[in-house]
């Protein structure tokens, strides 16, 4: 499903974020991208949702090289995947329901369909009861669950989570990871970047370790170290 | 009652193609987004709309006055005539037909020398002597600026003894028209620059205040035009609302000008007020949307 071929990302002053990355992620996989701060985890995630473009090499998703995707096609790409962020990125002045419904409303879907999809997504993350609350009335873990509901509401085949538990305590982190695991069990490919070793060790999924922009380890059912 | 409403809604929906329904929903959402954006801009809206109204009032008042001045100039031009004095023995009808063929000539009137002489005698109480006056032609030209070329052409005719026209007045009318047109173009340019700058700055503030929201929309895959469209509409709204308010002072200008036309017994230009209103609304809305569009191009990276 996802292929990285000889991908290098270089910033100014010859600062390499990623060096010659070759990587295959199959449909339906759950993958942890781990590494210390500055290892290149976030850059790799940004390449997936086209927030960054590689300096060289190709990034292919579903057979399409997104490295040279025209700017007007980027929103289409992002609508085909769900993205979860460390800082949740929720619209603070809108309710949980409206946050989740926001993107699908822009697609001209009927209210009935939107309602069905939003309530379905909120039930998956366990926030159906709090659909009228605003993000400020929710805990960090709940806000991240809203972020996950928003990411899956459009039924994407791929979910990218960039440090989803970075701002959460262990209990909430575990809940979030369990939700992501459930989503993966529905057949959605899940890629999670994290430096939370406890979670990686607990779930025993495929682990790709980055160090100074290079893949130094790629093992199935692995641990953090 | 609600059941009845639902039934009607279903019936209407049945007849709208699915693609259209989708587009209509998007349009509805975009309108709501625009409305919400304007609502969130708060009191700043009033400041912008008032400023726009002031600019459009100046433009509208100037444009409307320019139309009236043009109409005055045209009216004055209409009374301008070239007097052509013919050599004795020339046939006035032949010369008249010749002049009528010239470009810009609207009409030629023969004043026979006997008529001129009778009039002069009556006015000046002259004794009965031999008529010394020649046959005269009064030539009417379409525009004041065309008098000179027609004058020069007539001068070349062999049957013409002498000619005269109010050369100074014609030139002044021509200059006045030219000045008014130049100033109108200048005002339009100034107005465009002011409108675009004001809208540009306002939308820049809106983008700054909604930076996080726009960033989220962008990352979630909301299409570029869906993010841009409400901002462009907001710019257009300011221009349109400004024009709407400018109608009030413009009405006073219109009344004043109509009184002036009545006083000088010069007919007011037909549809002038309607033309000014249409152009004012079109320019306000277009420049408003244009200012917003330029700002988006520069400050909104989607």
Short mmCIF file of C-alpha atoms in Angstrom, two decimals:
data_model
loop_
_atom_site.label_atom_id
_atom_site.label_comp_id
_atom_site.label_asym_id
_atom_site.label_seq_id
_atom_site.Cartn_x
_atom_site.Cartn_y
_atom_site.Cartn_z
CA UNK A 1 0.00 0.00 0.00
CA UNK A 2 2.74 2.47 1.00
CA UNK A 3 6.22 2.50 -0.51
CA UNK A 4 9.17 4.74 0.26
CA UNK A 5 11.95 4.38 -2.31
CA UNK A 6 15.34 6.07 -1.75
CA UNK A 7 13.61 8.90 0.06
CA UNK A 8 15.84 11.69 1.30
CA UNK A 9 14.67 14.89 2.92
CA UNK A 10 17.23 17.61 3.30
CA UNK A 11 16.59 20.97 4.95
CA UNK A 12 18.72 24.10 4.72
CA UNK A 13 22.42 23.95 5.65
CA UNK A 14 22.68 20.29 4.54
CA UNK A 15 20.61 19.22 7.51
CA UNK A 16 19.28 15.73 6.67
CA UNK A 17 15.94 14.80 8.26
CA UNK A 18 15.71 11.51 6.34
CA UNK A 19 18.41 9.66 4.43
CA UNK A 20 17.76 7.06 1.75
CA UNK A 21 14.61 5.58 3.30
CA UNK A 22 13.29 2.36 1.71
CA UNK A 23 10.13 1.11 3.29
CA UNK A 24 7.02 -0.96 2.50
CA UNK A 25 3.88 -0.91 4.59
CA UNK A 26 1.15 -3.34 3.63
CA UNK A 27 -2.57 -2.72 3.72
CA UNK A 28 -4.06 -3.51 7.14
CA UNK A 29 -0.75 -3.29 9.03
CA UNK A 30 -0.22 -1.56 12.37
CA UNK A 31 3.21 0.07 12.42
CA UNK A 32 5.03 1.98 15.13
CA UNK A 33 7.65 4.49 13.99
CA UNK A 34 9.95 5.06 16.92
CA UNK A 35 13.13 6.97 17.63
CA UNK A 36 14.55 9.77 19.71
CA UNK A 37 13.56 13.39 19.17
CA UNK A 38 15.00 14.63 15.87
CA UNK A 39 15.30 11.09 14.47
CA UNK A 40 12.97 11.99 11.57
CA UNK A 41 9.69 10.43 12.76
CA UNK A 42 7.58 13.54 12.20
CA UNK A 43 9.19 14.26 8.83
CA UNK A 44 8.35 10.74 7.70
CA UNK A 45 4.74 11.22 8.83
CA UNK A 46 4.57 14.62 7.11
CA UNK A 47 5.77 13.05 3.87
CA UNK A 48 2.81 10.67 4.09
CA UNK A 49 0.23 13.43 4.24
CA UNK A 50 2.20 15.66 1.88
CA UNK A 51 2.93 18.43 4.35
CA UNK A 52 6.55 17.97 3.33
CA UNK A 53 7.95 16.73 0.03
CA UNK A 54 11.03 14.57 -0.33
CA UNK A 55 14.21 16.16 -1.67
CA UNK A 56 14.71 12.98 -3.68
CA UNK A 57 13.05 9.58 -4.03
CA UNK A 58 9.41 8.54 -4.30
CA UNK A 59 6.60 8.09 -1.80
CA UNK A 60 3.84 5.92 -3.25
CA UNK A 61 0.41 5.43 -1.68
CA UNK A 62 -1.98 3.07 -3.46
CA UNK A 63 0.20 3.17 -6.58
CA UNK A 64 0.29 6.98 -6.79
CA UNK A 65 3.56 8.83 -6.29
CA UNK A 66 2.54 11.63 -3.96
CA UNK A 67 5.99 13.24 -4.07
CA UNK A 68 5.00 15.23 -7.19
CA UNK A 69 1.33 15.68 -6.41
CA UNK A 70 0.00 19.05 -7.59
CA UNK A 71 -1.13 21.40 -4.79
CA UNK A 72 -4.80 21.22 -5.76
CA UNK A 73 -4.75 17.40 -5.41
CA UNK A 74 -3.32 17.46 -1.87
CA UNK A 75 -6.76 17.92 -0.16
CA UNK A 76 -8.03 14.85 -2.08
CA UNK A 77 -5.09 12.83 -0.76
CA UNK A 78 -5.69 14.00 2.81
CA UNK A 79 -9.36 13.11 2.61
CA UNK A 80 -8.34 9.54 1.77
CA UNK A 81 -6.53 9.23 5.10
CA UNK A 82 -7.16 10.11 8.70
CA UNK A 83 -4.59 12.17 10.57
CA UNK A 84 -4.26 12.38 14.35
CA UNK A 85 -1.97 14.99 15.92
CA UNK A 86 -0.19 15.25 19.24
CA UNK A 87 -1.86 18.62 19.98
CA UNK A 88 -5.30 17.32 18.81
CA UNK A 89 -5.88 20.30 16.49
CA UNK A 90 -9.56 20.72 17.34
CA UNK A 91 -11.74 23.75 16.60
CA UNK A 92 -12.14 25.12 20.11
CA UNK A 93 -15.30 27.11 19.43
CA UNK A 94 -17.19 24.15 17.98
CA UNK A 95 -18.82 21.15 19.62
CA UNK A 96 -17.42 17.61 19.50
CA UNK A 97 -20.07 16.75 16.91
CA UNK A 98 -19.21 19.73 14.70
CA UNK A 99 -15.48 19.02 14.94
CA UNK A 100 -16.01 15.47 13.73
CA UNK A 101 -18.53 16.50 11.07
CA UNK A 102 -16.53 19.46 9.74
CA UNK A 103 -14.71 17.84 6.84
CA UNK A 104 -17.55 15.65 5.60
CA UNK A 105 -19.84 18.68 5.59
CA UNK A 106 -17.59 20.27 3.00
CA UNK A 107 -18.22 17.30 0.69
CA UNK A 108 -21.93 18.02 0.24
CA UNK A 109 -23.07 14.88 2.07
CA UNK A 110 -26.67 14.87 3.34
CA UNK A 111 -27.37 15.70 7.00
CA UNK A 112 -28.76 12.22 7.60
CA UNK A 113 -25.59 10.61 6.25
CA UNK A 114 -23.39 13.01 8.24
CA UNK A 115 -25.32 12.22 11.40
CA UNK A 116 -24.95 8.47 10.85
CA UNK A 117 -21.22 8.73 10.20
CA UNK A 118 -20.47 11.12 13.08
CA UNK A 119 -22.44 9.18 15.67
CA UNK A 120 -20.82 5.95 14.42
CA UNK A 121 -17.33 7.43 14.80
CA UNK A 122 -18.16 8.89 18.24
CA UNK A 123 -19.46 5.50 19.40
CA UNK A 124 -16.18 3.85 18.34
CA UNK A 125 -14.16 6.28 20.46
CA UNK A 126 -16.70 6.24 23.31
CA UNK A 127 -17.72 9.88 23.16
CA UNK A 128 -21.29 9.56 21.91
CA UNK A 129 -22.61 10.96 25.19
CA UNK A 130 -20.41 14.04 24.96
CA UNK A 131 -21.16 15.06 21.39
CA UNK A 132 -22.50 18.48 22.43
CA UNK A 133 -19.54 19.39 24.63
CA UNK A 134 -16.82 21.74 23.42
CA UNK A 135 -13.15 20.63 23.46
CA UNK A 136 -12.41 22.87 26.45
CA UNK A 137 -14.88 20.83 28.50
CA UNK A 138 -13.03 17.58 27.76
CA UNK A 139 -9.90 16.00 29.22
CA UNK A 140 -6.77 15.59 27.08
CA UNK A 141 -7.54 11.93 26.45
CA UNK A 142 -11.10 12.76 25.40
CA UNK A 143 -9.90 15.50 23.09
CA UNK A 144 -7.55 13.05 21.43
CA UNK A 145 -10.46 10.63 21.04
CA UNK A 146 -12.37 13.40 19.23
CA UNK A 147 -9.31 13.74 16.99
CA UNK A 148 -9.47 10.01 16.24
CA UNK A 149 -13.22 10.16 15.55
CA UNK A 150 -12.62 13.01 13.13
CA UNK A 151 -9.86 11.00 11.45
CA UNK A 152 -12.03 7.93 10.87
CA UNK A 153 -15.37 9.59 10.10
CA UNK A 154 -14.74 9.56 6.36
CA UNK A 155 -13.90 5.84 6.42
CA UNK A 156 -10.26 6.16 5.32
CA UNK A 157 -8.15 3.08 4.50
CA UNK A 158 -5.16 4.68 6.26
CA UNK A 159 -4.78 6.37 9.63
CA UNK A 160 -1.66 8.33 10.53
CA UNK A 161 -1.09 9.29 14.14
CA UNK A 162 1.82 11.59 14.90
CA UNK A 163 2.73 11.22 18.59
CA UNK A 164 -0.94 10.72 19.58
CA UNK A 165 -0.09 10.05 23.23
CA UNK A 166 2.62 12.70 23.53
CA UNK A 167 0.51 14.94 25.79
CA UNK A 168 -1.29 12.20 27.73
CA UNK A 169 -0.81 10.29 30.97
CA UNK A 170 -0.23 6.49 30.81
CA UNK A 171 -3.88 5.60 31.46
CA UNK A 172 -5.19 7.84 28.68
CA UNK A 173 -2.33 6.78 26.42
CA UNK A 174 -3.34 3.17 26.79
CA UNK A 175 -6.97 4.00 26.00
CA UNK A 176 -5.94 5.85 22.86
CA UNK A 177 -3.70 3.02 21.71
CA UNK A 178 -6.48 0.51 22.34
CA UNK A 179 -8.83 2.57 20.17
CA UNK A 180 -6.21 2.71 17.42
CA UNK A 181 -5.77 -1.05 17.72
CA UNK A 182 -9.55 -1.56 17.40
CA UNK A 183 -9.58 0.63 14.32
CA UNK A 184 -6.73 -1.44 12.85
CA UNK A 185 -8.75 -4.59 13.48
CA UNK A 186 -11.44 -3.15 11.21
CA UNK A 187 -8.90 -3.38 8.37
CA UNK A 188 -7.57 0.17 8.45
CA UNK A 189 -3.81 0.58 8.10
CA UNK A 190 -2.50 2.43 11.15
CA UNK A 191 0.89 4.15 11.35
CA UNK A 192 1.80 5.62 14.73
CA UNK A 193 4.91 7.64 15.47
CA UNK A 194 5.79 7.62 19.16
CA UNK A 195 8.54 7.63 21.71
CA UNK A 196 6.29 5.98 24.30
CA UNK A 197 8.25 2.75 24.86
CA UNK A 198 5.68 1.29 27.26
CA UNK A 199 2.96 1.38 24.59
CA UNK A 200 5.21 -0.08 21.91
CA UNK A 201 6.29 -2.88 24.23
CA UNK A 202 2.69 -3.56 25.29
CA UNK A 203 1.14 -3.86 21.83
CA UNK A 204 3.91 -5.85 20.09
CA UNK A 205 3.31 -4.58 16.55
CA UNK A 206 5.74 -3.96 13.72
CA UNK A 207 8.33 -1.43 14.92
CA UNK A 208 10.47 0.71 12.62
CA UNK A 209 13.25 2.53 14.44
CA UNK A 210 14.74 5.70 13.04
CA UNK A 211 18.02 7.20 14.08
CA UNK A 212 19.44 10.38 12.57
CA UNK A 213 17.10 10.06 9.59
CA UNK A 214 17.91 6.43 8.79
CA UNK A 215 16.03 3.20 9.42
CA UNK A 216 18.17 1.25 11.84
CA UNK A 217 15.67 -1.47 12.73
CA UNK A 218 12.46 -2.91 11.27
CA UNK A 219 10.96 -5.88 13.07
CA UNK A 220 7.56 -7.54 13.33
CA UNK A 221 5.98 -7.87 16.80
CA UNK A 222 8.87 -5.85 18.16
CA UNK A 223 9.64 -3.77 21.21
CA UNK A 224 10.94 -0.24 21.59
CA UNK A 225 14.60 -1.09 22.20
CA UNK B 1 -47.81 20.39 9.82
CA UNK B 2 -44.30 18.97 10.11
CA UNK B 3 -45.37 15.83 8.22
CA UNK B 4 -46.76 18.04 5.50
CA UNK B 5 -43.47 19.96 5.31
CA UNK B 6 -41.45 16.74 5.17
CA UNK B 7 -43.66 15.42 2.36
CA UNK B 8 -43.15 18.60 0.34
CA UNK B 9 -39.39 18.47 1.00
CA UNK B 10 -39.26 14.85 -0.20
CA UNK B 11 -41.29 15.68 -3.31
CA UNK B 12 -38.99 18.61 -4.18
CA UNK B 13 -35.86 16.53 -3.52
CA UNK B 14 -37.13 13.80 -5.84
CA UNK B 15 -36.94 16.20 -8.77
CA UNK B 16 -33.42 17.51 -8.06
CA UNK B 17 -30.58 15.40 -9.54
CA UNK B 18 -28.25 13.91 -6.90
CA UNK B 19 -25.19 15.80 -8.14
CA UNK B 20 -27.11 19.06 -7.90
CA UNK B 21 -28.19 18.25 -4.36
CA UNK B 22 -24.57 17.75 -3.42
CA UNK B 23 -23.56 21.05 -5.03
CA UNK B 24 -26.49 22.84 -3.39
CA UNK B 25 -25.45 21.52 0.01
CA UNK B 26 -21.89 22.72 -0.56
CA UNK B 27 -23.23 26.12 -1.62
CA UNK B 28 -25.37 26.25 1.51
CA UNK B 29 -22.39 25.33 3.69
CA UNK B 30 -20.24 27.97 2.01
CA UNK B 31 -22.92 30.61 2.58
CA UNK B 32 -23.09 29.60 6.23
CA UNK B 33 -19.29 29.76 6.51
CA UNK B 34 -19.31 33.24 4.97
CA UNK B 35 -22.07 34.35 7.33
CA UNK B 36 -20.20 32.95 10.35
CA UNK B 37 -16.93 34.58 9.26
CA UNK B 38 -18.66 37.96 8.98
CA UNK B 39 -20.38 37.48 12.34
CA UNK B 40 -17.08 36.64 14.00
CA UNK B 41 -15.38 39.73 12.58
CA UNK B 42 -17.71 41.71 14.88
CA UNK B 43 -17.49 45.48 15.22
CA UNK B 44 -14.69 45.68 12.63
CA UNK B 45 -17.39 44.97 10.02
CA UNK B 46 -19.03 48.31 10.82
CA UNK B 47 -15.77 50.20 10.46
CA UNK B 48 -14.99 48.59 7.11
CA UNK B 49 -18.50 49.00 5.70
CA UNK B 50 -18.61 52.67 6.77
CA UNK B 51 -15.23 53.32 5.17
CA UNK B 52 -16.35 51.54 2.00
CA UNK B 53 -19.57 53.57 2.01
CA UNK B 54 -17.56 56.82 2.30
CA UNK B 55 -15.29 55.87 -0.62
CA UNK B 56 -18.21 54.75 -2.78
CA UNK B 57 -20.15 57.91 -1.94
CA UNK B 58 -17.27 60.06 -3.17
CA UNK B 59 -17.05 57.96 -6.32
CA UNK B 60 -20.83 57.90 -6.88
CA UNK B 61 -21.22 61.65 -6.28
CA UNK B 62 -18.35 62.43 -8.61
CA UNK B 63 -19.53 60.07 -11.32
CA UNK B 64 -23.10 61.38 -11.11
CA UNK B 65 -21.88 65.00 -11.26
CA UNK B 66 -19.64 64.15 -14.22
CA UNK B 67 -22.67 62.82 -16.10
CA UNK B 68 -24.54 66.05 -15.39
CA UNK B 69 -21.61 68.23 -16.45
CA UNK B 70 -21.37 66.20 -19.67
CA UNK B 71 -25.05 66.74 -20.25
CA UNK B 72 -24.65 70.52 -19.70
CA UNK B 73 -21.71 70.57 -22.09
CA UNK B 74 -23.68 68.62 -24.67
CA UNK B 75 -26.60 70.97 -24.31
CA UNK B 76 -24.33 74.01 -24.77
CA UNK B 77 -22.71 72.33 -27.73
CA UNK B 78 -26.12 71.88 -29.30
CA UNK B 79 -26.74 75.62 -29.41
CA UNK B 80 -23.40 76.22 -31.12
CA UNK B 81 -23.80 76.91 -34.83
CA UNK B 82 -21.53 77.95 -37.67
CA UNK B 83 -22.80 80.96 -39.60
CA UNK B 84 -21.82 80.72 -43.27
CA UNK B 85 -22.17 83.91 -45.41
CA UNK B 86 -22.44 83.16 -49.15
CA UNK B 87 -21.04 85.15 -52.07
CA UNK B 88 -23.67 87.07 -54.02
CA UNK B 89 -25.01 84.99 -56.87
CA UNK B 90 -24.41 81.65 -55.12
CA UNK B 91 -27.31 79.22 -54.85
CA UNK B 92 -28.00 78.63 -51.12
CA UNK B 93 -29.71 75.29 -51.81
CA UNK B 94 -26.72 73.90 -53.71
CA UNK B 95 -24.33 74.94 -50.90
CA UNK B 96 -26.73 73.59 -48.28
CA UNK B 97 -26.84 70.17 -49.98
CA UNK B 98 -23.06 70.16 -50.28
CA UNK B 99 -22.54 70.94 -46.55
CA UNK B 100 -25.15 68.38 -45.51
CA UNK B 101 -22.93 65.68 -47.01
CA UNK B 102 -20.06 66.58 -44.64
CA UNK B 103 -19.30 64.36 -41.69
CA UNK B 104 -20.54 65.49 -38.21
CA UNK B 105 -23.10 67.90 -39.76
CA UNK B 106 -26.50 67.47 -38.12
CA UNK B 107 -28.46 70.10 -39.97
CA UNK B 108 -28.27 73.16 -42.24
CA UNK B 109 -30.78 76.02 -42.26
CA UNK B 110 -30.97 78.69 -44.95
CA UNK B 111 -31.58 82.26 -43.81
CA UNK B 112 -32.39 84.17 -47.04
CA UNK B 113 -30.80 87.63 -47.27
CA UNK B 114 -34.25 89.30 -47.46
CA UNK B 115 -35.31 87.76 -44.18
CA UNK B 116 -32.00 88.80 -42.52
CA UNK B 117 -32.39 92.32 -43.87
CA UNK B 118 -36.00 92.63 -42.70
CA UNK B 119 -35.03 91.47 -39.23
CA UNK B 120 -32.10 93.86 -39.07
CA UNK B 121 -34.15 96.77 -40.31
CA UNK B 122 -36.81 96.05 -37.72
CA UNK B 123 -34.33 95.69 -34.88
CA UNK B 124 -32.18 98.71 -35.77
CA UNK B 125 -34.87 100.90 -37.33
CA UNK B 126 -32.87 101.34 -40.55
CA UNK B 127 -34.07 103.39 -43.60
CA UNK B 128 -35.01 101.72 -46.90
CA UNK B 129 -31.73 101.17 -48.73
CA UNK B 130 -30.44 98.36 -50.96
CA UNK B 131 -30.02 95.09 -49.03
CA UNK B 132 -26.26 94.76 -48.34
CA UNK B 133 -26.53 91.36 -46.55
CA UNK B 134 -25.60 88.01 -48.13
CA UNK B 135 -27.59 84.76 -47.94
CA UNK B 136 -26.65 82.95 -44.72
CA UNK B 137 -26.56 79.27 -43.72
CA UNK B 138 -26.71 78.12 -40.07
CA UNK B 139 -24.82 74.81 -39.76
CA UNK B 140 -25.41 72.60 -36.72
CA UNK B 141 -22.66 70.10 -35.75
CA UNK B 142 -23.13 66.97 -33.61
CA UNK B 143 -20.43 67.70 -30.95
CA UNK B 144 -18.57 70.89 -29.92
CA UNK B 145 -15.20 69.22 -30.65
CA UNK B 146 -16.28 68.63 -34.28
CA UNK B 147 -17.03 72.26 -35.04
CA UNK B 148 -13.48 73.09 -36.06
CA UNK B 149 -13.03 70.36 -38.70
CA UNK B 150 -16.44 71.14 -40.21
CA UNK B 151 -15.60 74.87 -40.17
CA UNK B 152 -12.34 74.22 -42.08
CA UNK B 153 -14.11 72.07 -44.66
CA UNK B 154 -16.81 74.65 -45.36
CA UNK B 155 -14.12 77.34 -45.69
CA UNK B 156 -12.75 75.50 -48.74
CA UNK B 157 -16.03 75.96 -50.67
CA UNK B 158 -15.75 78.60 -53.41
CA UNK B 159 -19.27 80.00 -52.81
CA UNK B 160 -18.43 80.97 -49.22
CA UNK B 161 -17.63 84.63 -48.57
CA UNK B 162 -17.11 84.53 -44.81
CA UNK B 163 -17.87 82.41 -41.71
CA UNK B 164 -18.09 82.72 -37.94
CA UNK B 165 -18.74 80.62 -34.78
CA UNK B 166 -18.20 80.95 -31.03
CA UNK B 167 -14.75 79.41 -31.20
CA UNK B 168 -13.76 80.20 -27.61
CA UNK B 169 -16.93 78.75 -26.12
CA UNK B 170 -16.63 75.56 -28.17
CA UNK B 171 -13.05 75.11 -27.03
CA UNK B 172 -13.96 75.69 -23.37
CA UNK B 173 -16.76 73.12 -23.53
CA UNK B 174 -14.39 70.66 -25.11
CA UNK B 175 -11.76 71.28 -22.40
CA UNK B 176 -14.35 71.00 -19.62
CA UNK B 177 -15.53 67.63 -20.97
CA UNK B 178 -11.97 66.42 -21.21
CA UNK B 179 -11.12 67.53 -17.65
CA UNK B 180 -14.25 65.92 -16.20
CA UNK B 181 -13.53 62.63 -17.99
CA UNK B 182 -9.91 62.61 -16.83
CA UNK B 183 -10.86 63.32 -13.22
CA UNK B 184 -13.51 60.57 -13.31
CA UNK B 185 -10.92 58.03 -14.48
CA UNK B 186 -8.55 59.30 -11.78
CA UNK B 187 -11.25 58.95 -9.08
CA UNK B 188 -12.02 55.39 -10.26
CA UNK B 189 -8.32 54.47 -9.99
CA UNK B 190 -7.98 56.03 -6.50
CA UNK B 191 -11.19 54.32 -5.42
CA UNK B 192 -9.96 50.95 -6.68
CA UNK B 193 -6.64 51.32 -4.86
CA UNK B 194 -8.33 52.40 -1.60
CA UNK B 195 -10.96 49.66 -1.73
CA UNK B 196 -8.47 46.93 -2.52
CA UNK B 197 -6.08 48.12 0.21
CA UNK B 198 -8.78 48.30 2.89
CA UNK B 199 -10.27 44.91 2.03
CA UNK B 200 -6.80 43.44 1.71
CA UNK B 201 -5.88 44.54 5.24
CA UNK B 202 -9.19 43.41 6.72
CA UNK B 203 -9.01 39.95 5.20
CA UNK B 204 -5.39 39.73 6.33
CA UNK B 205 -6.61 40.32 9.90
CA UNK B 206 -9.33 37.70 9.44
CA UNK B 207 -6.77 35.19 8.16
CA UNK B 208 -4.47 35.96 11.11
CA UNK B 209 -7.28 35.51 13.64
CA UNK B 210 -8.36 32.24 12.01
CA UNK B 211 -4.86 30.94 11.37
CA UNK B 212 -5.25 27.84 13.54
CA UNK B 213 -8.65 27.01 12.13
CA UNK B 214 -7.45 27.35 8.55
CA UNK B 215 -4.44 25.18 9.38
CA UNK B 216 -6.74 22.47 10.75
CA UNK B 217 -9.04 22.67 7.73
CA UNK B 218 -6.05 22.38 5.42
CA UNK B 219 -4.62 19.37 7.25
CA UNK B 220 -8.00 17.64 7.30
CA UNK B 221 -8.24 17.83 3.52
CA UNK B 222 -10.77 20.64 3.16
CA UNK B 223 -10.37 21.80 -0.43
CA UNK B 224 -8.47 25.01 -1.15
CA UNK B 225 -11.40 26.79 -2.75
CA UNK B 226 -13.68 25.86 0.16
CA UNK B 227 -11.25 27.69 2.47
CA UNK B 228 -10.83 30.63 0.09
CA UNK B 229 -14.41 31.15 -1.10
CA UNK B 230 -15.92 32.49 2.17
CA UNK B 231 -13.05 35.00 2.47
CA UNK B 232 -13.61 36.24 -1.09
CA UNK B 233 -17.34 36.49 -0.40
CA UNK B 234 -16.60 38.44 2.78
CA UNK B 235 -14.64 40.99 0.72
CA UNK B 236 -17.49 41.20 -1.79
CA UNK B 237 -19.97 41.64 1.08
CA UNK B 238 -18.08 44.69 2.38
CA UNK B 239 -18.13 46.28 -1.08
CA UNK B 240 -21.82 45.51 -1.59
CA UNK B 241 -22.85 46.75 1.87
CA UNK B 242 -20.78 49.90 1.42
CA UNK B 243 -22.58 50.57 -1.88
CA UNK B 244 -25.93 49.96 -0.17
CA UNK B 245 -25.23 52.62 2.47
CA UNK B 246 -23.76 54.99 -0.14
CA UNK B 247 -27.21 55.05 -1.79
CA UNK B 248 -28.45 57.43 0.93
CA UNK B 249 -25.97 60.31 0.37
CA UNK B 250 -26.07 59.61 -3.36
CA UNK B 251 -29.79 60.30 -3.32
CA UNK B 252 -29.13 63.79 -1.91
CA UNK B 253 -26.57 64.42 -4.66
CA UNK B 254 -29.12 63.27 -7.23
CA UNK B 255 -31.80 65.61 -5.88
CA UNK B 256 -29.40 68.56 -5.88
CA UNK B 257 -28.37 67.90 -9.46
CA UNK B 258 -31.96 67.49 -10.62
CA UNK B 259 -32.79 70.90 -9.08
CA UNK B 260 -29.82 72.41 -10.89
CA UNK B 261 -30.96 70.92 -14.21
CA UNK B 262 -34.45 72.32 -13.65
CA UNK B 263 -33.05 75.75 -12.79
CA UNK B 264 -30.98 75.95 -15.97
CA UNK B 265 -33.72 74.23 -17.99
CA UNK B 266 -31.27 71.62 -19.20
CA UNK B 267 -32.77 68.10 -19.26
CA UNK B 268 -31.18 65.74 -16.72
CA UNK B 269 -29.37 62.81 -18.38
CA UNK B 270 -31.72 59.82 -18.75
CA UNK B 271 -30.95 56.82 -16.51
CA UNK B 272 -27.88 58.63 -15.06
CA UNK B 273 -28.77 57.69 -11.48
CA UNK B 274 -29.42 54.06 -12.43
CA UNK B 275 -26.13 53.84 -14.33
CA UNK B 276 -24.24 55.29 -11.35
CA UNK B 277 -25.92 52.88 -8.92
CA UNK B 278 -25.25 49.81 -11.08
CA UNK B 279 -21.60 50.78 -11.63
CA UNK B 280 -21.14 51.63 -7.94
CA UNK B 281 -22.50 48.24 -6.83
CA UNK B 282 -20.51 46.37 -9.48
CA UNK B 283 -17.27 48.17 -8.62
CA UNK B 284 -17.75 47.90 -4.84
CA UNK B 285 -18.46 44.18 -5.03
CA UNK B 286 -15.76 43.43 -7.61
CA UNK B 287 -13.04 45.45 -5.92
CA UNK B 288 -14.07 44.00 -2.54
CA UNK B 289 -13.78 40.45 -3.86
CA UNK B 290 -10.61 41.38 -5.77
CA UNK B 291 -8.95 42.86 -2.67
CA UNK B 292 -9.77 39.72 -0.75
CA UNK B 293 -8.51 37.50 -3.55
CA UNK B 294 -5.17 39.36 -3.70
CA UNK B 295 -4.79 39.03 0.07
CA UNK B 296 -5.53 35.30 -0.06
CA UNK B 297 -2.95 34.86 -2.82
CA UNK B 298 -0.36 36.56 -0.68
CA UNK B 299 -1.16 35.47 2.86
CA UNK B 300 -3.07 32.20 2.70
CA UNK B 301 -0.84 29.25 1.98
CA UNK B 302 -3.18 26.35 1.29
#
